PDB file of C-alpha atoms and ligand atoms in Angstrom:
ATOM      1  CA  MET A  11     109.261 170.460 141.610  1.00 95.00           C
ATOM      2  CA  ILE A  12     107.627 171.527 138.402  1.00 96.00           C
ATOM      3  CA  GLU A  13     104.074 173.070 138.106  1.00 97.00           C
ATOM      4  CA  LEU A  14     102.521 174.167 134.765  1.00 97.00           C
ATOM      5  CA  LYS A  15      99.320 175.942 134.983  1.00 97.00           C
ATOM      6  CA  GLU A  16      97.354 176.790 131.943  1.00 97.00           C
ATOM      7  CA  VAL A  17     100.068 176.923 129.903  1.00 97.00           C
ATOM      8  CA  GLN A  18      99.958 178.038 126.180  1.00 97.00           C
ATOM      9  CA  LYS A  19     102.347 178.093 123.444  1.00 97.00           C
ATOM     10  CA  GLU A  20     101.567 179.852 120.199  1.00 96.00           C
ATOM     11  CA  TYR A  21     103.509 180.211 117.313  1.00 94.00           C
ATOM     12  CA  GLN A  22     103.453 183.128 114.708  1.00 90.00           C
ATOM     13  CA  MET A  23     104.235 181.675 111.174  1.00 87.00           C
ATOM     14  CA  GLY A  24     103.907 184.679 108.893  1.00 90.00           C
ATOM     15  CA  GLU A  25      99.769 185.500 108.819  1.00 91.00           C
ATOM     16  CA  VAL A  26      99.013 182.072 110.368  1.00 92.00           C
ATOM     17  CA  GLN A  27      98.919 181.527 114.334  1.00 92.00           C
ATOM     18  CA  VAL A  28      99.829 177.843 115.400  1.00 92.00           C
ATOM     19  CA  GLN A  29      98.370 176.998 118.622  1.00 94.00           C
ATOM     20  CA  ALA A  30     100.985 174.259 119.901  1.00 96.00           C
ATOM     21  CA  LEU A  31      99.952 173.875 123.312  1.00 97.00           C
ATOM     22  CA  LYS A  32      96.164 174.623 124.682  1.00 95.00           C
ATOM     23  CA  SER A  33      95.894 175.274 128.308  1.00 93.00           C
ATOM     24  CA  LEU A  34      97.983 172.689 129.671  1.00 96.00           C
ATOM     25  CA  ASP A  35      98.073 171.627 133.552  1.00 97.00           C
ATOM     26  CA  LEU A  36     101.111 169.286 134.346  1.00 97.00           C
ATOM     27  CA  GLU A  37     102.615 168.543 137.910  1.00 98.00           C
ATOM     28  CA  ILE A  38     105.881 166.801 137.996  1.00 98.00           C
ATOM     29  CA  THR A  39     107.233 165.400 141.257  1.00 97.00           C
ATOM     30  CA  ARG A  40     111.074 164.891 141.718  1.00 97.00           C
ATOM     31  CA  GLY A  41     112.092 161.407 140.781  1.00 97.00           C
ATOM     32  CA  GLU A  42     109.642 160.767 138.408  1.00 98.00           C
ATOM     33  CA  PHE A  43     110.041 159.244 134.779  1.00 97.00           C
ATOM     34  CA  LEU A  44     107.508 160.414 132.378  1.00 98.00           C
ATOM     35  CA  SER A  45     106.925 159.332 128.807  1.00 97.00           C
ATOM     36  CA  ILE A  46     105.529 162.328 126.656  1.00 97.00           C
ATOM     37  CA  MET A  47     103.890 160.517 123.871  1.00 96.00           C
ATOM     38  CA  GLY A  48     101.376 161.483 120.747  1.00 94.00           C
ATOM     39  CA  PRO A  49     101.123 161.851 116.845  1.00 92.00           C
ATOM     40  CA  SER A  50     103.501 164.424 115.008  1.00 92.00           C
ATOM     41  CA  GLY A  51     102.859 167.856 115.742  1.00 93.00           C
ATOM     42  CA  SER A  52     101.051 167.393 118.645  1.00 94.00           C
ATOM     43  CA  GLY A  53     103.366 169.638 120.674  1.00 96.00           C
ATOM     44  CA  LYS A  54     105.726 167.282 122.328  1.00 96.00           C
ATOM     45  CA  SER A  55     108.765 169.257 121.594  1.00 96.00           C
ATOM     46  CA  THR A  56     107.117 172.545 122.444  1.00 97.00           C
ATOM     47  CA  LEU A  57     106.220 171.055 125.896  1.00 97.00           C
ATOM     48  CA  LEU A  58     109.891 169.572 126.559  1.00 97.00           C
ATOM     49  CA  HIS A  59     111.349 172.994 125.485  1.00 96.00           C
ATOM     50  CA  ILE A  60     109.098 174.797 127.862  1.00 96.00           C
ATOM     51  CA  LEU A  61     110.083 172.667 130.681  1.00 96.00           C
ATOM     52  CA  GLY A  62     113.686 173.029 130.054  1.00 95.00           C
ATOM     53  CA  GLY A  63     113.581 176.855 130.066  1.00 94.00           C
ATOM     54  CA  LEU A  64     114.320 176.872 126.411  1.00 93.00           C
ATOM     55  CA  ASP A  65     111.187 178.680 125.815  1.00 92.00           C
ATOM     56  CA  LEU A  66     108.777 180.401 127.410  1.00 93.00           C
ATOM     57  CA  PRO A  67     105.014 179.849 127.536  1.00 95.00           C
ATOM     58  CA  SER A  68     103.069 182.383 125.814  1.00 95.00           C
ATOM     59  CA  ALA A  69     100.115 182.504 128.581  1.00 96.00           C
ATOM     60  CA  GLY A  70      99.845 180.362 131.984  1.00 96.00           C
ATOM     61  CA  GLU A  71     102.485 179.605 134.454  1.00 96.00           C
ATOM     62  CA  TYR A  72     105.397 177.788 134.964  1.00 96.00           C
ATOM     63  CA  PHE A  73     106.408 176.882 138.702  1.00 95.00           C
ATOM     64  CA  LEU A  74     110.206 175.688 138.982  1.00 93.00           C
ATOM     65  CA  GLU A  75     110.317 174.782 142.832  1.00 91.00           C
ATOM     66  CA  GLU A  76     107.767 177.270 143.741  1.00 90.00           C
ATOM     67  CA  VAL A  77     109.409 180.391 141.553  1.00 90.00           C
ATOM     68  CA  GLU A  78     107.631 181.384 138.652  1.00 93.00           C
ATOM     69  CA  ILE A  79     110.016 180.924 135.790  1.00 90.00           C
ATOM     70  CA  SER A  80     109.245 184.097 133.848  1.00 88.00           C
ATOM     71  CA  GLU A  81     110.279 186.230 137.022  1.00 90.00           C
ATOM     72  CA  LEU A  82     113.629 184.887 136.364  1.00 92.00           C
ATOM     73  CA  SER A  83     116.275 186.976 134.347  1.00 93.00           C
ATOM     74  CA  ASP A  84     117.735 185.253 131.568  1.00 92.00           C
ATOM     75  CA  ARG A  85     121.004 184.926 133.439  1.00 92.00           C
ATOM     76  CA  GLU A  86     119.082 182.858 136.195  1.00 93.00           C
ATOM     77  CA  LEU A  87     117.346 181.015 133.806  1.00 92.00           C
ATOM     78  CA  SER A  88     120.651 180.042 131.805  1.00 91.00           C
ATOM     79  CA  ARG A  89     122.129 179.523 135.153  1.00 90.00           C
ATOM     80  CA  ILE A  90     119.593 176.726 136.201  1.00 91.00           C
ATOM     81  CA  ARG A  91     119.547 175.147 132.675  1.00 91.00           C
ATOM     82  CA  ASN A  92     123.276 174.868 132.872  1.00 88.00           C
ATOM     83  CA  HIS A  93     123.652 173.167 136.459  1.00 88.00           C
ATOM     84  CA  HIS A  94     120.254 171.482 136.987  1.00 91.00           C
ATOM     85  CA  PHE A  95     119.027 170.033 133.648  1.00 94.00           C
ATOM     86  CA  GLY A  96     120.585 167.998 131.057  1.00 95.00           C
ATOM     87  CA  PHE A  97     119.294 167.867 127.653  1.00 95.00           C
ATOM     88  CA  VAL A  98     119.247 165.000 125.098  1.00 94.00           C
ATOM     89  CA  PHE A  99     118.246 165.419 121.648  1.00 92.00           C
ATOM     90  CA  GLN A 100     117.197 163.238 118.764  1.00 90.00           C
ATOM     91  CA  SER A 101     120.492 164.539 116.518  1.00 91.00           C
ATOM     92  CA  TYR A 102     123.031 164.054 119.545  1.00 92.00           C
ATOM     93  CA  ASN A 103     124.452 167.888 118.683  1.00 93.00           C
ATOM     94  CA  LEU A 104     128.121 166.750 119.392  1.00 96.00           C
ATOM     95  CA  PHE A 105     130.730 169.344 118.641  1.00 97.00           C
ATOM     96  CA  PRO A 106     132.419 167.303 115.556  1.00 97.00           C
ATOM     97  CA  GLU A 107     135.728 168.863 116.040  1.00 98.00           C
ATOM     98  CA  LEU A 108     135.698 167.849 119.914  1.00 98.00           C
ATOM     99  CA  THR A 109     136.734 164.178 121.217  1.00 98.00           C
ATOM    100  CA  ALA A 110     134.411 162.568 122.878  1.00 98.00           C
ATOM    101  CA  LEU A 111     136.182 163.266 126.221  1.00 98.00           C
ATOM    102  CA  GLU A 112     136.015 167.083 125.160  1.00 97.00           C
ATOM    103  CA  ASN A 113     132.585 167.198 124.160  1.00 97.00           C
ATOM    104  CA  VAL A 114     131.779 165.709 127.893  1.00 97.00           C
ATOM    105  CA  THR A 115     134.008 168.463 129.418  1.00 97.00           C
ATOM    106  CA  VAL A 116     131.964 171.445 127.688  1.00 95.00           C
ATOM    107  CA  PRO A 117     129.290 171.928 130.294  1.00 92.00           C
ATOM    108  CA  LEU A 118     131.930 171.697 132.911  1.00 93.00           C
ATOM    109  CA  LEU A 119     133.795 174.359 131.350  1.00 91.00           C
ATOM    110  CA  TYR A 120     130.765 176.416 131.407  1.00 87.00           C
ATOM    111  CA  ALA A 121     130.773 175.690 135.363  1.00 85.00           C
ATOM    112  CA  LYS A 122     133.887 176.976 135.842  1.00 88.00           C
ATOM    113  CA  LYS A 123     135.252 173.337 136.922  1.00 92.00           C
ATOM    114  CA  PRO A 124     139.180 173.096 136.864  1.00 95.00           C
ATOM    115  CA  ALA A 125     140.822 171.231 133.888  1.00 94.00           C
ATOM    116  CA  LYS A 126     141.634 168.138 135.965  1.00 96.00           C
ATOM    117  CA  GLU A 127     138.231 167.736 137.728  1.00 95.00           C
ATOM    118  CA  ARG A 128     136.620 168.148 134.011  1.00 96.00           C
ATOM    119  CA  ASN A 129     138.715 165.311 132.839  1.00 96.00           C
ATOM    120  CA  ALA A 130     138.248 163.273 135.308  1.00 96.00           C
ATOM    121  CA  ARG A 131     134.480 163.678 135.654  1.00 95.00           C
ATOM    122  CA  ALA A 132     134.055 163.210 132.078  1.00 96.00           C
ATOM    123  CA  THR A 133     136.234 160.244 131.887  1.00 97.00           C
ATOM    124  CA  GLU A 134     134.320 158.481 134.641  1.00 94.00           C
ATOM    125  CA  LEU A 135     130.889 159.329 133.169  1.00 93.00           C
ATOM    126  CA  LEU A 136     131.975 157.988 129.437  1.00 95.00           C
ATOM    127  CA  THR A 137     133.586 154.773 131.139  1.00 93.00           C
ATOM    128  CA  SER A 138     130.466 154.079 133.033  1.00 90.00           C
ATOM    129  CA  LEU A 139     128.227 154.617 129.841  1.00 91.00           C
ATOM    130  CA  GLY A 140     130.741 151.846 128.291  1.00 91.00           C
ATOM    131  CA  MET A 141     132.582 154.211 126.053  1.00 95.00           C
ATOM    132  CA  GLY A 142     135.935 154.082 127.873  1.00 95.00           C
ATOM    133  CA  GLN A 143     137.615 152.658 124.925  1.00 96.00           C
ATOM    134  CA  ARG A 144     136.376 155.641 123.061  1.00 97.00           C
ATOM    135  CA  LEU A 145     137.511 158.676 124.791  1.00 98.00           C
ATOM    136  CA  LYS A 146     139.679 160.286 122.132  1.00 97.00           C
ATOM    137  CA  HIS A 147     137.362 159.125 119.456  1.00 97.00           C
ATOM    138  CA  TYR A 148     135.725 161.938 117.304  1.00 98.00           C
ATOM    139  CA  PRO A 149     132.032 161.802 116.708  1.00 97.00           C
ATOM    140  CA  GLY A 150     132.542 161.343 112.922  1.00 97.00           C
ATOM    141  CA  GLN A 151     134.472 157.977 114.232  1.00 97.00           C
ATOM    142  CA  LEU A 152     131.651 156.786 116.266  1.00 96.00           C
ATOM    143  CA  SER A 153     128.474 154.982 115.606  1.00 94.00           C
ATOM    144  CA  GLY A 154     124.956 156.574 116.272  1.00 93.00           C
ATOM    145  CA  GLY A 155     124.387 155.001 119.491  1.00 93.00           C
ATOM    146  CA  GLU A 156     127.929 155.828 120.811  1.00 94.00           C
ATOM    147  CA  GLN A 157     127.429 159.304 119.873  1.00 95.00           C
ATOM    148  CA  GLN A 158     124.241 159.279 121.849  1.00 92.00           C
ATOM    149  CA  ARG A 159     125.952 157.817 124.712  1.00 93.00           C
ATOM    150  CA  VAL A 160     128.470 160.541 124.587  1.00 96.00           C
ATOM    151  CA  ALA A 161     125.454 163.207 124.388  1.00 95.00           C
ATOM    152  CA  VAL A 162     124.161 161.342 127.490  1.00 94.00           C
ATOM    153  CA  ALA A 163     127.130 161.899 129.215  1.00 94.00           C
ATOM    154  CA  ARG A 164     127.573 165.472 128.420  1.00 96.00           C
ATOM    155  CA  ALA A 165     123.742 165.876 129.683  1.00 94.00           C
ATOM    156  CA  LEU A 166     125.026 164.313 132.881  1.00 93.00           C
ATOM    157  CA  ALA A 167     128.195 166.164 133.508  1.00 93.00           C
ATOM    158  CA  ASN A 168     126.965 168.699 136.137  1.00 90.00           C
ATOM    159  CA  ASP A 169     124.594 165.933 137.807  1.00 90.00           C
ATOM    160  CA  PRO A 170     121.302 167.359 136.586  1.00 93.00           C
ATOM    161  CA  THR A 171     118.261 166.498 138.851  1.00 93.00           C
ATOM    162  CA  LEU A 172     116.091 166.689 135.699  1.00 96.00           C
ATOM    163  CA  LEU A 173     117.116 165.022 132.488  1.00 97.00           C
ATOM    164  CA  LEU A 174     114.990 166.297 129.182  1.00 97.00           C
ATOM    165  CA  ALA A 175     115.115 163.877 126.239  1.00 96.00           C
ATOM    166  CA  ASP A 176     113.372 164.579 122.777  1.00 96.00           C
ATOM    167  CA  GLU A 177     113.353 161.506 120.986  1.00 93.00           C
ATOM    168  CA  PRO A 178     116.633 160.328 121.996  1.00 92.00           C
ATOM    169  CA  THR A 179     116.489 156.879 120.264  1.00 92.00           C
ATOM    170  CA  GLY A 180     114.943 158.502 117.280  1.00 91.00           C
ATOM    171  CA  ASN A 181     117.730 158.056 115.020  1.00 89.00           C
ATOM    172  CA  LEU A 182     119.077 154.417 116.143  1.00 87.00           C
ATOM    173  CA  ALA A 183     118.827 151.091 115.552  1.00 88.00           C
ATOM    174  CA  THR A 184     116.465 149.177 118.078  1.00 89.00           C
ATOM    175  CA  ASN A 185     119.509 147.448 119.915  1.00 89.00           C
ATOM    176  CA  GLN A 186     121.349 151.095 120.182  1.00 88.00           C
ATOM    177  CA  GLY A 187     118.031 152.494 121.397  1.00 90.00           C
ATOM    178  CA  GLN A 188     117.638 149.852 123.945  1.00 91.00           C
ATOM    179  CA  GLU A 189     120.848 150.283 125.445  1.00 88.00           C
ATOM    180  CA  ILE A 190     120.103 154.115 125.454  1.00 90.00           C
ATOM    181  CA  MET A 191     116.851 153.377 127.716  1.00 92.00           C
ATOM    182  CA  LYS A 192     118.748 151.055 129.990  1.00 92.00           C
ATOM    183  CA  ILE A 193     120.712 153.954 130.716  1.00 91.00           C
ATOM    184  CA  PHE A 194     117.720 156.051 131.405  1.00 93.00           C
ATOM    185  CA  GLU A 195     116.330 153.309 133.691  1.00 94.00           C
ATOM    186  CA  GLN A 196     119.385 153.321 135.757  1.00 93.00           C
ATOM    187  CA  LEU A 197     119.453 157.379 136.032  1.00 93.00           C
ATOM    188  CA  HIS A 198     115.770 156.766 136.982  1.00 96.00           C
ATOM    189  CA  LYS A 199     116.880 154.357 139.872  1.00 95.00           C
ATOM    190  CA  GLU A 200     119.379 156.908 140.957  1.00 94.00           C
ATOM    191  CA  GLY A 201     116.675 159.365 141.560  1.00 95.00           C
ATOM    192  CA  VAL A 202     117.147 161.502 138.606  1.00 96.00           C
ATOM    193  CA  THR A 203     113.930 163.153 137.302  1.00 97.00           C
ATOM    194  CA  ILE A 204     113.127 162.284 133.650  1.00 98.00           C
ATOM    195  CA  VAL A 205     111.042 163.710 130.883  1.00 98.00           C
ATOM    196  CA  LEU A 206     111.330 161.575 127.829  1.00 97.00           C
ATOM    197  CA  VAL A 207     109.511 162.632 124.540  1.00 97.00           C
ATOM    198  CA  THR A 208     109.030 159.762 122.083  1.00 94.00           C
ATOM    199  CA  HIS A 209     106.564 158.433 119.610  1.00 89.00           C
ATOM    200  CA  ASP A 210     107.953 154.859 119.873  1.00 91.00           C
ATOM    201  CA  PRO A 211     105.786 152.780 122.494  1.00 92.00           C
ATOM    202  CA  VAL A 212     108.357 150.359 123.064  1.00 92.00           C
ATOM    203  CA  VAL A 213     110.995 153.529 124.082  1.00 93.00           C
ATOM    204  CA  GLY A 214     108.076 155.166 125.979  1.00 94.00           C
ATOM    205  CA  ALA A 215     107.311 151.731 127.815  1.00 94.00           C
ATOM    206  CA  TYR A 216     110.585 152.545 130.040  1.00 95.00           C
ATOM    207  CA  GLY A 217     108.957 155.410 131.832  1.00 96.00           C
ATOM    208  CA  LYS A 218     106.430 155.352 134.617  1.00 96.00           C
ATOM    209  CA  ARG A 219     104.240 157.848 133.821  1.00 97.00           C
ATOM    210  CA  LEU A 220     102.741 158.313 130.280  1.00 96.00           C
ATOM    211  CA  VAL A 221     101.454 161.821 129.187  1.00 97.00           C
ATOM    212  CA  GLY A 222      99.403 161.788 126.166  1.00 96.00           C
ATOM    213  CA  LEU A 223      99.040 164.795 123.976  1.00 96.00           C
ATOM    214  CA  ARG A 224      96.904 165.324 120.874  1.00 95.00           C
ATOM    215  CA  ASP A 225      96.617 169.021 119.237  1.00 94.00           C
ATOM    216  CA  GLY A 226      98.267 170.561 121.965  1.00 96.00           C
ATOM    217  CA  HIS A 227      96.061 169.051 124.491  1.00 96.00           C
ATOM    218  CA  LEU A 228      96.773 166.826 127.485  1.00 96.00           C
ATOM    219  CA  VAL A 229      94.705 163.835 126.679  1.00 95.00           C
ATOM    220  CA  VAL A 230      96.084 161.104 128.667  1.00 94.00           C
ATOM    221  CA  ASP A 231      97.787 161.005 132.013  1.00 96.00           C
ATOM    222  CA  ARG A 232      98.269 157.601 133.765  1.00 95.00           C
ATOM    223  CA  PRO A 233     100.965 155.363 135.304  1.00 95.00           C
ATOM    224  CA  ILE A 234     102.702 152.876 132.854  1.00 95.00           C
ATOM    225  CA  GLU A 235     102.438 149.399 134.577  1.00 91.00           C
ATOM    226  CA  ARG A 236     106.045 147.357 133.872  1.00 84.00           C
ATOM    227  CA  GLY A 237     106.047 145.447 130.728  1.00 72.00           C
ATOM    228  CA  GLN A 238     102.599 146.490 129.641  1.00 79.00           C
ATOM    229  CA  PRO A 239     103.052 147.731 125.903  1.00 80.00           C
ATOM    230  CA  ILE A 240     101.614 151.081 125.184  1.00 88.00           C
ATOM    231  CA  ASP A 241      98.785 151.440 122.540  1.00 86.00           C
ATOM    232  CA  LEU A 242      99.226 155.008 120.697  1.00 87.00           C
ATOM    233  CA  LEU A 243      95.665 154.389 119.577  1.00 87.00           C
ATOM    234  CA  GLU A 244      94.521 155.211 123.384  1.00 87.00           C
ATOM    235  CA  ILE A 245      96.165 158.831 122.748  1.00 89.00           C
ATOM    236  CA  VAL A 246      94.981 159.273 119.192  1.00 87.00           C
ATOM    237  CA  GLN A 247      90.936 158.075 120.182  1.00 81.00           C
ATOM    238  CA  GLU A 248      90.719 159.474 123.620  1.00 56.00           C
ATOM    239  CA  ALA A 249      88.020 162.231 123.739  1.00 55.00           C
ATOM    240  CA  GLY A 250      89.724 165.696 124.279  1.00 49.00           C
TER     241      GLY A 250
HETATM  242  N1  ADP B   4     109.441 177.283 115.822  1.00 77.62           N
HETATM  243  C1  ADP B   4     108.239 177.052 115.513  1.00 77.62           C
HETATM  244  N2  ADP B   4     107.547 178.115 114.747  1.00 77.62           N
HETATM  245  C2  ADP B   4     106.221 177.872 114.095  1.00 77.62           C
HETATM  246  N3  ADP B   4     105.433 176.679 114.481  1.00 77.62           N
HETATM  247  C3  ADP B   4     105.986 175.694 115.210  1.00 77.62           C
HETATM  248  C4  ADP B   4     107.431 175.996 116.028  1.00 77.62           C
HETATM  249  N4  ADP B   4     107.604 174.765 116.442  1.00 77.62           N
HETATM  250  C5  ADP B   4     106.583 173.851 116.431  1.00 77.62           C
HETATM  251  N5  ADP B   4     105.602 174.457 115.781  1.00 77.62           N
HETATM  252  C6  ADP B   4     104.393 174.164 115.382  1.00 77.62           C
HETATM  253  O1  ADP B   4     103.755 173.594 116.809  1.00 77.62           O
HETATM  254  C7  ADP B   4     103.042 172.567 116.548  1.00 77.62           C
HETATM  255  C8  ADP B   4     103.916 171.382 117.544  1.00 77.62           C
HETATM  256  O2  ADP B   4     105.012 170.985 117.390  1.00 77.62           O
HETATM  257  P1  ADP B   4     105.906 170.232 117.990  1.00 77.62           P
HETATM  258  O3  ADP B   4     105.670 170.767 119.473  1.00 77.62           O
HETATM  259  O4  ADP B   4     107.455 170.323 117.271  1.00 77.62           O
HETATM  260  O5  ADP B   4     105.275 168.919 117.653  1.00 77.62           O
HETATM  261  P2  ADP B   4     105.838 167.361 118.046  1.00 77.62           P
HETATM  262  O6  ADP B   4     107.068 167.700 118.878  1.00 77.62           O
HETATM  263  O7  ADP B   4     104.770 166.542 118.794  1.00 77.62           O
HETATM  264  O8  ADP B   4     105.885 167.028 116.738  1.00 77.62           O
HETATM  265  C9  ADP B   4     103.112 171.872 115.109  1.00 77.62           C
HETATM  266  O9  ADP B   4     102.123 172.312 114.358  1.00 77.62           O
HETATM  267  C10 ADP B   4     104.249 172.742 114.525  1.00 77.62           C
HETATM  268  O10 ADP B   4     104.118 172.804 113.215  1.00 77.62           O
HETATM  269 MG1   MG B   5     108.655 166.816 118.193  1.00 77.62          MG
END
């Protein structure tokens, strides 16, 4: 589904150049559940942004279903993002002036779905995520865990083939975070490809494949055995 070849990303910070990713190779097959882990500043978010087409590599190649992404127009790329990718971020990014239901209908509006279908789909999704009693609530009236469930419902509105999540449990209490991860586990069973960025070993253990980053290098790539805790030292100490 996805192939990154020698992908690099540099950021220019005034005079200083930061090499956030240094020649990274990564293949992702449909239906996989990756946990991308590593210390703060190791390039996790940068990698997720590139995978999601939110940012382009400075060098190297990104093939999405055999198509080199840099050859797509902005319009084609945003169409792919809107129709095939779902994004979940640490800070929920909900519209505060819209209800839970309205927030979930936004991507369906972009996809030009009729109002009736938008409301039915959003209601169905929120209900399936245990939010059926909160449809008319505004984000400010919801707990963090509930807001994140709305954000997950929104990410799923267009039935994405790829779900990208950057520290989705980062602002949540442990039990709320586990509720979100159970949803991810279910989506994985349903065949959604998931790329999860987290620095929490308990959260990361929900994935099936561990990708460890250190200083912009991919230093670990191995299966995750069910119920086996992840030791972050493995990523920090592994010889690059
Ligand atoms: N927009 C940006 N401009 C400049 N430097 C950035 C930008 N985004 C990230 N970086 C730098 O790139 C490196 C990797 O960042 P990031 O991918 O956010 O790491 P992580 O998500 O693992 O904490 C860090 O050194 C960070 O400071
Ligand atoms: Mg980050």
